[in-house]
C-alpha positions as a Python dict, from the first residue, in 0.01 Angstrom:
ca = {
    (1, 'M'): (0, 0, 0),
    (2, 'T'): (11, 50, 375),
    (3, 'G'): (-303, 108, 571),
    (4, 'E'): (-216, 475, 617),
    (5, 'A'): (-166, 528, 249),
    (6, 'A'): (-488, 357, 172),
    (7, 'A'): (-672, 583, 407),
    (8, 'V'): (-519, 892, 254),
    (9, 'E'): (-600, 758, -101),
    (10, 'A'): (-955, 696, 4),
    (11, 'S'): (-994, 1032, 153),
    (12, 'R'): (-854, 1202, -163),
    (13, 'A'): (-1081, 1020, -402),
    (14, 'E'): (-1392, 1057, -180),
    (15, 'S'): (-1346, 1442, -178),
    (16, 'E'): (-1476, 1434, -532),
    (17, 'I'): (-1811, 1285, -436),
    (18, 'G'): (-2114, 1505, -490),
    (19, 'N'): (-2409, 1503, -247),
    (20, 'F'): (-2712, 1729, -280),
    (21, 'V'): (-3092, 1728, -240),
    (22, 'L'): (-3346, 1806, -518),
    (23, 'S'): (-3632, 2053, -449),
    (24, 'N'): (-3871, 1759, -415),
    (25, 'G'): (-3677, 1606, -134),
    (26, 'M'): (-3477, 1334, -324),
    (27, 'E'): (-3121, 1293, -210),
    (28, 'V'): (-2859, 1243, -469),
    (29, 'V'): (-2502, 1099, -437),
    (30, 'V'): (-2260, 1116, -735),
    (31, 'I'): (-1939, 901, -720),
    (32, 'P'): (-1717, 991, -1021),
    (33, 'D'): (-1494, 713, -1148),
    (34, 'H'): (-1347, 760, -1489),
    (35, 'R'): (-1145, 439, -1528),
    (36, 'A'): (-1402, 277, -1760),
    (37, 'P'): (-1688, 424, -1981),
    (38, 'I'): (-1969, 272, -1770),
    (39, 'V'): (-2209, 411, -1511),
    (40, 'T'): (-2438, 247, -1245),
    (41, 'Q'): (-2757, 407, -1143),
    (42, 'M'): (-2922, 294, -813),
    (43, 'V'): (-3243, 423, -670),
    (44, 'W'): (-3300, 337, -298),
    (45, 'Y'): (-3638, 358, -130),
    (46, 'K'): (-3618, 397, 251),
    (47, 'V'): (-3866, 115, 297),
    (48, 'G'): (-3820, -257, 353),
    (49, 'N'): (-4005, -546, 500),
    (50, 'A'): (-3958, -422, 865),
    (51, 'D'): (-4196, -136, 763),
    (52, 'E'): (-4477, -367, 656),
    (53, 'V'): (-4824, -367, 815),
    (54, 'P'): (-4867, -671, 1044),
    (55, 'G'): (-5025, -957, 844),
    (56, 'K'): (-4888, -825, 515),
    (57, 'S'): (-4542, -984, 522),
    (58, 'G'): (-4359, -996, 189),
    (59, 'I'): (-4541, -684, 38),
    (60, 'A'): (-4214, -486, 5),
    (61, 'H'): (-4057, -784, -186),
    (62, 'F'): (-4386, -832, -383),
    (63, 'L'): (-4376, -472, -497),
    (64, 'E'): (-4015, -506, -613),
    (65, 'H'): (-4122, -774, -859),
    (66, 'L'): (-4414, -557, -975),
    (67, 'M'): (-4184, -256, -1049),
    (68, 'F'): (-4066, -456, -1353),
    (69, 'K'): (-4420, -440, -1508),
    (70, 'G'): (-4545, -156, -1714),
    (71, 'T'): (-4636, 210, -1635),
    (72, 'T'): (-4898, 446, -1787),
    (73, 'K'): (-4625, 548, -2034),
    (74, 'H'): (-4429, 230, -2103),
    (75, 'Q'): (-4558, -116, -2161),
    (76, 'A'): (-4450, -421, -1945),
    (77, 'G'): (-4091, -527, -2037),
    (78, 'E'): (-4010, -218, -2232),
    (79, 'F'): (-3762, -84, -1969),
    (80, 'S'): (-3580, -415, -1950),
    (81, 'A'): (-3577, -447, -2323),
    (82, 'K'): (-3416, -109, -2359),
    (83, 'I'): (-3138, -207, -2117),
    (84, 'A'): (-3081, -536, -2300),
    (85, 'E'): (-3073, -357, -2630),
    (86, 'I'): (-2775, -145, -2523),
    (87, 'G'): (-2600, -434, -2352),
    (88, 'G'): (-2662, -311, -2002),
    (89, 'E'): (-2744, -487, -1678),
    (90, 'E'): (-3028, -443, -1420),
    (91, 'N'): (-3155, -587, -1102),
    (92, 'A'): (-3326, -508, -774),
    (93, 'F'): (-3321, -628, -414),
    (94, 'T'): (-3527, -586, -95),
    (95, 'S'): (-3397, -599, 265),
    (96, 'S'): (-3553, -528, 604),
    (97, 'D'): (-3467, -162, 573),
    (98, 'Y'): (-3471, -57, 210),
    (99, 'T'): (-3555, -157, -150),
    (100, 'A'): (-3320, -78, -439),
    (101, 'Y'): (-3324, -82, -813),
    (102, 'F'): (-3009, -48, -1038),
    (103, 'Q'): (-2891, -38, -1398),
    (104, 'T'): (-2530, -40, -1536),
    (105, 'V'): (-2498, 112, -1878),
    (106, 'T'): (-2280, 334, -2098),
    (107, 'P'): (-2276, 708, -1982),
    (108, 'G'): (-2471, 803, -2308),
    (109, 'A'): (-2762, 592, -2193),
    (110, 'L'): (-2778, 739, -1835),
    (111, 'L'): (-3041, 1002, -1911),
    (112, 'T'): (-3271, 736, -2062),
    (113, 'M'): (-3229, 518, -1756),
    (114, 'M'): (-3309, 813, -1534),
    (115, 'E'): (-3625, 892, -1740),
    (116, 'F'): (-3746, 521, -1712),
    (117, 'E'): (-3672, 505, -1340),
    (118, 'A'): (-3836, 842, -1263),
    (119, 'D'): (-4139, 734, -1454),
    (120, 'R'): (-4200, 406, -1262),
    (121, 'M'): (-4157, 590, -931),
    (122, 'R'): (-4516, 732, -958),
    (123, 'H'): (-4684, 578, -1268),
    (124, 'L'): (-4672, 206, -1213),
    (125, 'V'): (-4953, -14, -1344),
    (126, 'I'): (-4995, -272, -1085),
    (127, 'V'): (-5112, -629, -1196),
    (128, 'P'): (-5052, -870, -910),
    (129, 'E'): (-4873, -1194, -996),
    (130, 'R'): (-4821, -1376, -680),
    (131, 'D'): (-4717, -1715, -843),
    (132, 'V'): (-4358, -1578, -911),
    (133, 'I'): (-4287, -1495, -553),
    (134, 'L'): (-4457, -1801, -408),
    (135, 'E'): (-4225, -2010, -629),
    (136, 'E'): (-3931, -1795, -527),
    (137, 'R'): (-4000, -1871, -162),
    (138, 'R'): (-4029, -2240, -234),
    (139, 'L'): (-3699, -2239, -416),
    (140, 'R'): (-3497, -2005, -204),
    (141, 'V'): (-3632, -2104, 152),
    (142, 'E'): (-3829, -2434, 155),
    (143, 'G'): (-3569, -2587, -86),
    (144, 'N'): (-3261, -2481, 121),
    (145, 'P'): (-3213, -2610, 477),
    (146, 'K'): (-2961, -2329, 557),
    (147, 'A'): (-3218, -2070, 456),
    (148, 'L'): (-3480, -2251, 673),
    (149, 'L'): (-3255, -2246, 969),
    (150, 'N'): (-3172, -1870, 917),
    (151, 'E'): (-3534, -1790, 907),
    (152, 'E'): (-3600, -1972, 1232),
    (153, 'M'): (-3294, -1810, 1387),
    (154, 'Q'): (-3419, -1464, 1305),
    (155, 'A'): (-3760, -1546, 1435),
    (156, 'T'): (-3606, -1654, 1764),
    (157, 'L'): (-3335, -1386, 1805),
    (158, 'Y'): (-3585, -1100, 1758),
    (159, 'Q'): (-3866, -1142, 2004),
    (160, 'N'): (-4044, -811, 1934),
    (161, 'H'): (-3874, -621, 1645),
    (162, 'P'): (-4005, -688, 1291),
    (163, 'Y'): (-3654, -810, 1180),
    (164, 'R'): (-3796, -1142, 1303),
    (165, 'I'): (-4014, -1160, 992),
    (166, 'P'): (-3850, -1296, 674),
    (167, 'V'): (-3798, -1039, 398),
    (168, 'I'): (-3965, -1269, 135),
    (169, 'G'): (-4264, -1302, 378),
    (170, 'W'): (-4450, -1598, 541),
    (171, 'M'): (-4610, -1823, 285),
    (172, 'Q'): (-4962, -1800, 421),
    (173, 'E'): (-4947, -1416, 419),
    (174, 'I'): (-4789, -1398, 65),
    (175, 'E'): (-5090, -1605, -62),
    (176, 'R'): (-5334, -1333, 63),
    (177, 'L'): (-5148, -1031, -80),
    (178, 'N'): (-5353, -847, -343),
    (179, 'R'): (-5358, -539, -571),
    (180, 'G'): (-5492, -312, -307),
    (181, 'D'): (-5207, -407, -71),
    (182, 'A'): (-4951, -338, -333),
    (183, 'M'): (-5110, 2, -439),
    (184, 'A'): (-5129, 116, -80),
    (185, 'F'): (-4764, 30, -18),
    (186, 'Y'): (-4646, 186, -351),
    (187, 'D'): (-4849, 517, -295),
    (188, 'R'): (-4711, 551, 57),
    (189, 'Y'): (-4347, 483, 14),
    (190, 'Y'): (-4249, 525, -355),
    (191, 'A'): (-4186, 903, -381),
    (192, 'P'): (-3877, 1124, -437),
    (193, 'N'): (-3875, 1250, -77),
    (194, 'N'): (-3840, 887, 39),
    (195, 'A'): (-3573, 790, -210),
    (196, 'I'): (-3201, 824, -267),
    (197, 'L'): (-3038, 836, -608),
    (198, 'V'): (-2678, 706, -630),
    (199, 'I'): (-2487, 744, -961),
    (200, 'A'): (-2137, 589, -975),
    (201, 'G'): (-1915, 587, -1283),
    (202, 'H'): (-1790, 791, -1577),
    (203, 'V'): (-1983, 1095, -1499),
    (204, 'D'): (-1932, 1437, -1344),
    (205, 'V'): (-2128, 1582, -1060),
    (206, 'A'): (-2261, 1895, -1238),
    (207, 'R'): (-2383, 1697, -1543),
    (208, 'V'): (-2568, 1444, -1322),
    (209, 'G'): (-2724, 1719, -1117),
    (210, 'K'): (-2871, 1868, -1439),
    (211, 'M'): (-3001, 1533, -1558),
    (212, 'A'): (-3147, 1456, -1211),
    (213, 'E'): (-3348, 1786, -1209),
    (214, 'E'): (-3472, 1710, -1567),
    (215, 'T'): (-3600, 1361, -1469),
    (216, 'Y'): (-3656, 1298, -1092),
    (217, 'G'): (-3683, 1668, -1023),
    (218, 'R'): (-4019, 1671, -1213),
    (219, 'V'): (-4174, 1398, -994),
    (220, 'P'): (-4401, 1563, -735),
    (221, 'R'): (-4307, 1529, -368),
    (222, 'G'): (-4500, 1255, -193),
    (223, 'R'): (-4679, 1261, 139),
    (224, 'E'): (-4478, 1333, 450),
    (225, 'L'): (-4383, 1014, 615),
    (226, 'P'): (-4355, 978, 993),
    (227, 'P'): (-4027, 880, 1160),
    (228, 'R'): (-3948, 500, 1110),
    (229, 'V'): (-4020, 398, 1466),
    (230, 'R'): (-4043, 18, 1489),
    (231, 'P'): (-4116, -203, 1802),
    (232, 'Q'): (-3787, -242, 1993),
    (233, 'E'): (-3641, -546, 2161),
    (234, 'P'): (-3706, -608, 2532),
    (235, 'E'): (-3400, -688, 2738),
    (236, 'Q'): (-3265, -1020, 2631),
    (237, 'N'): (-3165, -1240, 2921),
    (238, 'T'): (-3206, -1601, 2805),
    (239, 'K'): (-3016, -1843, 2595),
    (240, 'R'): (-3228, -2006, 2332),
    (241, 'T'): (-3159, -2302, 2098),
    (242, 'V'): (-3293, -2382, 1754),
    (243, 'V'): (-3234, -2731, 1606),
    (244, 'L'): (-3317, -2808, 1253),
    (245, 'T'): (-3267, -3159, 1109),
    (246, 'D'): (-3303, -3238, 748),
    (247, 'P'): (-3219, -3539, 529),
    (248, 'R'): (-3063, -3308, 280),
    (249, 'V'): (-2794, -3194, 527),
    (250, 'T'): (-2457, -3384, 500),
    (251, 'M'): (-2234, -3173, 709),
    (252, 'P'): (-2352, -3044, 1049),
    (253, 'S'): (-2297, -2686, 1139),
    (254, 'F'): (-2372, -2436, 1416),
    (255, 'Q'): (-2419, -2061, 1445),
    (256, 'E'): (-2461, -1831, 1741),
    (257, 'S'): (-2640, -1500, 1699),
    (258, 'L'): (-2651, -1202, 1953),
    (259, 'V'): (-2843, -873, 1936),
    (260, 'V'): (-2600, -579, 1913),
    (261, 'P'): (-2622, -207, 1810),
    (262, 'S'): (-2590, -104, 1452),
    (263, 'Y'): (-2395, 200, 1315),
    (264, 'R'): (-2710, 406, 1365),
    (265, 'T'): (-2793, 296, 1723),
    (266, 'A'): (-2450, 237, 1872),
    (267, 'E'): (-2261, 465, 2107),
    (268, 'P'): (-1974, 655, 1932),
    (269, 'G'): (-1709, 407, 1836),
    (270, 'E'): (-1893, 86, 1930),
    (271, 'A'): (-2000, -16, 1577),
    (272, 'E'): (-1641, 29, 1444),
    (273, 'S'): (-1506, -170, 1736),
    (274, 'L'): (-1768, -448, 1656),
    (275, 'D'): (-1654, -448, 1299),
    (276, 'L'): (-1288, -490, 1403),
    (277, 'L'): (-1396, -761, 1667),
    (278, 'S'): (-1564, -951, 1383),
    (279, 'E'): (-1260, -919, 1167),
    (280, 'I'): (-1019, -1035, 1444),
    (281, 'L'): (-1233, -1327, 1538),
    (282, 'G'): (-1358, -1458, 1216),
    (283, 'G'): (-1283, -1225, 924),
    (284, 'G'): (-1094, -1460, 694),
    (285, 'T'): (-790, -1682, 692),
    (286, 'R'): (-587, -1459, 933),
    (287, 'S'): (-859, -1452, 1191),
    (288, 'R'): (-837, -1624, 1531),
    (289, 'F'): (-1102, -1881, 1450),
    (290, 'Y'): (-943, -1989, 1121),
    (291, 'Q'): (-588, -2001, 1251),
    (292, 'E'): (-683, -2194, 1582),
    (293, 'L'): (-961, -2435, 1460),
    (294, 'V'): (-885, -2481, 1085),
    (295, 'V'): (-503, -2449, 1073),
    (296, 'K'): (-374, -2541, 1411),
    (297, 'R'): (-613, -2800, 1548),
    (298, 'G'): (-770, -2911, 1218),
    (299, 'I'): (-1121, -2971, 1379),
    (300, 'A'): (-1312, -2726, 1163),
    (301, 'S'): (-1379, -2696, 791),
    (302, 'S'): (-1502, -2341, 845),
    (303, 'A'): (-1531, -2082, 1124),
    (304, 'S'): (-1623, -1724, 1086),
    (305, 'A'): (-1794, -1417, 1230),
    (306, 'D'): (-2018, -1155, 1084),
    (307, 'F'): (-2138, -810, 1208),
    (308, 'E'): (-2433, -660, 1019),
    (309, 'G'): (-2363, -298, 1095),
    (310, 'M'): (-2577, -130, 831),
    (311, 'S'): (-2923, -163, 988),
    (312, 'L'): (-3175, 101, 1092),
    (313, 'D'): (-3230, -63, 1430),
    (314, 'A'): (-3034, -302, 1660),
    (315, 'T'): (-2872, -569, 1453),
    (316, 'S'): (-2695, -900, 1497),
    (317, 'F'): (-2344, -1040, 1559),
    (318, 'T'): (-2326, -1401, 1422),
    (319, 'I'): (-2054, -1667, 1469),
    (320, 'Y'): (-2039, -1981, 1236),
    (321, 'G'): (-1864, -2308, 1259),
    (322, 'S'): (-1861, -2652, 1094),
    (323, 'P'): (-1653, -2960, 1193),
    (324, 'R'): (-1400, -3130, 967),
    (325, 'G'): (-1334, -3504, 938),
    (326, 'E'): (-1401, -3695, 1256),
    (327, 'A'): (-1432, -3388, 1470),
    (328, 'K'): (-1765, -3328, 1653),
    (329, 'I'): (-1968, -3017, 1634),
    (330, 'D'): (-1941, -2971, 2011),
    (331, 'A'): (-1558, -2952, 1982),
    (332, 'V'): (-1594, -2672, 1727),
    (333, 'E'): (-1855, -2483, 1931),
    (334, 'D'): (-1625, -2511, 2249),
    (335, 'A'): (-1318, -2397, 2065),
    (336, 'I'): (-1494, -2096, 1933),
    (337, 'E'): (-1639, -1997, 2273),
    (338, 'A'): (-1278, -2034, 2408),
    (339, 'E'): (-1145, -1783, 2160),
    (340, 'I'): (-1410, -1530, 2253),
    (341, 'R'): (-1341, -1579, 2632),
    (342, 'K'): (-965, -1510, 2552),
    (343, 'I'): (-1051, -1173, 2409),
    (344, 'I'): (-1290, -1087, 2686),
    (345, 'R'): (-1024, -1181, 2951),
    (346, 'A'): (-699, -1062, 2778),
    (347, 'G'): (-798, -846, 2487),
    (348, 'V'): (-631, -813, 2149),
    (349, 'T'): (-278, -733, 2070),
    (350, 'E'): (-175, -406, 1900),
    (351, 'V'): (-29, -598, 1615),
    (352, 'E'): (-338, -797, 1526),
    (353, 'L'): (-554, -483, 1586),
    (354, 'E'): (-341, -288, 1328),
    (355, 'K'): (-359, -577, 1087),
    (356, 'A'): (-745, -587, 1120),
    (357, 'K'): (-767, -214, 1063),
    (358, 'N'): (-560, -247, 741),
    (359, 'R'): (-778, -525, 612),
    (360, 'L'): (-1104, -335, 693),
    (361, 'V'): (-982, -3, 539),
    (362, 'R'): (-836, -188, 243),
    (363, 'S'): (-1180, -343, 174),
    (364, 'M'): (-1310, 11, 110),
    (365, 'I'): (-1028, 67, -132),
    (366, 'F'): (-1098, -265, -307),
    (367, 'A'): (-1464, -188, -316),
    (368, 'R'): (-1378, 108, -548),
    (369, 'D'): (-1292, -124, -816),
    (370, 'S'): (-1664, -186, -854),
    (371, 'Q'): (-1890, 103, -932),
    (372, 'A'): (-2192, -100, -814),
    (373, 'E'): (-2028, -195, -488),
    (374, 'M'): (-1941, 167, -403),
    (375, 'A'): (-2297, 275, -491),
    (376, 'Q'): (-2428, -5, -278),
    (377, 'I'): (-2207, 113, 25),
    (378, 'F'): (-2331, 462, 4),
    (379, 'G'): (-2699, 364, -66),
    (380, 'A'): (-2719, 119, 223),
    (381, 'A'): (-2555, 372, 457),
    (382, 'L'): (-2781, 654, 369),
    (383, 'A'): (-3092, 438, 372),
    (384, 'T'): (-3017, 324, 733),
    (385, 'G'): (-2963, 674, 881),
    (386, 'S'): (-2591, 748, 806),
    (387, 'T'): (-2475, 1034, 581),
    (388, 'A'): (-2229, 1048, 290),
    (389, 'E'): (-1988, 1227, 523),
    (390, 'D'): (-2017, 930, 754),
    (391, 'V'): (-1917, 694, 493),
    (392, 'Q'): (-1623, 918, 378),
    (393, 'K'): (-1487, 940, 733),
    (394, 'W'): (-1529, 566, 821),
    (395, 'P'): (-1168, 472, 760),
    (396, 'E'): (-1062, 753, 995),
    (397, 'R'): (-1299, 627, 1266),
    (398, 'V'): (-1176, 276, 1222),
    (399, 'R'): (-820, 393, 1262),
    (400, 'G'): (-913, 547, 1590),
    (401, 'V'): (-1036, 234, 1766),
    (402, 'T'): (-819, 107, 2054),
    (403, 'A'): (-746, -241, 2168),
    (404, 'A'): (-942, -149, 2489),
    (405, 'E'): (-1251, -65, 2296),
    (406, 'V'): (-1253, -388, 2103),
    (407, 'Q'): (-1222, -576, 2435),
    (408, 'A'): (-1504, -366, 2583),
    (409, 'V'): (-1752, -453, 2316),
    (410, 'A'): (-1661, -818, 2334),
    (411, 'R'): (-1721, -812, 2704),
    (412, 'K'): (-2046, -607, 2682),
    (413, 'Y'): (-2215, -780, 2380),
    (414, 'L'): (-2080, -1135, 2344),
    (415, 'N'): (-2264, -1298, 2629),
    (416, 'P'): (-2356, -1650, 2546),
    (417, 'D'): (-2638, -1639, 2807),
    (418, 'R'): (-2823, -1387, 2575),
    (419, 'S'): (-2777, -1566, 2258),
    (420, 'V'): (-2951, -1789, 2013),
    (421, 'V'): (-2765, -2101, 1905),
    (422, 'G'): (-2882, -2289, 1599),
    (423, 'Y'): (-2776, -2636, 1491),
    (424, 'L'): (-2827, -2769, 1131),
    (425, 'L'): (-2798, -3145, 1153),
    (426, 'P'): (-2832, -3452, 933),
    (427, 'R'): (-3160, -3635, 1010),
    (428, 'E'): (-2990, -3940, 1165),
    (429, 'N'): (-2821, -3735, 1427),
    (430, 'A'): (-3158, -3601, 1547),
    (431, 'S'): (-3319, -3943, 1569),
    (432, 'S'): (-3044, -4056, 1793),
    (433, 'G'): (-3050, -3732, 2004),
    (434, 'D'): (-2684, -3716, 1979),
    (435, 'R'): (-2535, -3408, 1809),
    (436, 'R'): (-2181, -3519, 1875),
}
């Protein structure tokens, strides 16, 4: 399939998507997909760890765990047992900007899932159990050198914005969270007018609308929340370095992060250009980094780039690299910087830009193979300020980006003098003071 054909196909399929708002303020998105008799329900709350009160880090993630306890109507574990009984799947996740819960079941069980999810939106019985999240932090962060470096990188990259605080929370603040904290957070943010329902699968829009009114539509509207205005970043004009050494590290690596605009905060076309820049630089085996460092010169075992566009506020553009064989980490870092300078100086070719557009647009087509992935794309976009129409027109906007616009965002945002560079090194390298 050509890129143009993919875009046309995406547009045709997405025209069937339903998008409406219940009388209590809950937004609903319905994505019909009749290839298999399954359906995924996702409920997204427009609150994440960046909305937490200072000193209460981790409360958003803590509440995510508590949502699997009982309600005034259902005992603890009853919802999960019902899903297991019918062979379904469930999970939840928390980010800086949103918290989401989902179940994948047969279409015949969707109404029951909606009844359970609507019930726990307002009738949760909160019994704090901090031990589980304390152990999760020990396992996922303290037990993982890469996670420790990422945490330190975030805390250094964002000097003022709460994105600097880890989603799971700081250990000493998690230890002090209590039932009152959880109740206050739940009462404030868990309400239909602060939530988005996404249904993807073997359903039709009208039927889902009727079921949504019968379940979520009966939940009273919550208090009106003020705009989500967080502390913003000051001008960043320094280069900072984070070095983490750990005896568990066997292969050194480096990463460089810069603050860039997200889809919500960028000037028109800039976010799409940053997505394409990320793809051209380090988006897989056809990228400049991979072809130059891994294939041609053989000095890197990996080299990539990542743009986190779906954020409520300014976000990050991150570059990664790790040496191979006898190569030194400095050589990898220098080669990556050279590739960036090439684009800033000479731009990108029309051929590689067209190929990058094809890969990005096709990623949306391939995402449609997974109901859960499509629901996640729409949910994350709507929870961070975009609309369903924005998502549907994204392939068209990507198609409209020019080579000059890609070069412009590279020149404007990829300034190493305003970045944070992190090194993850084996312990013996640090003791010698030699990262080469």
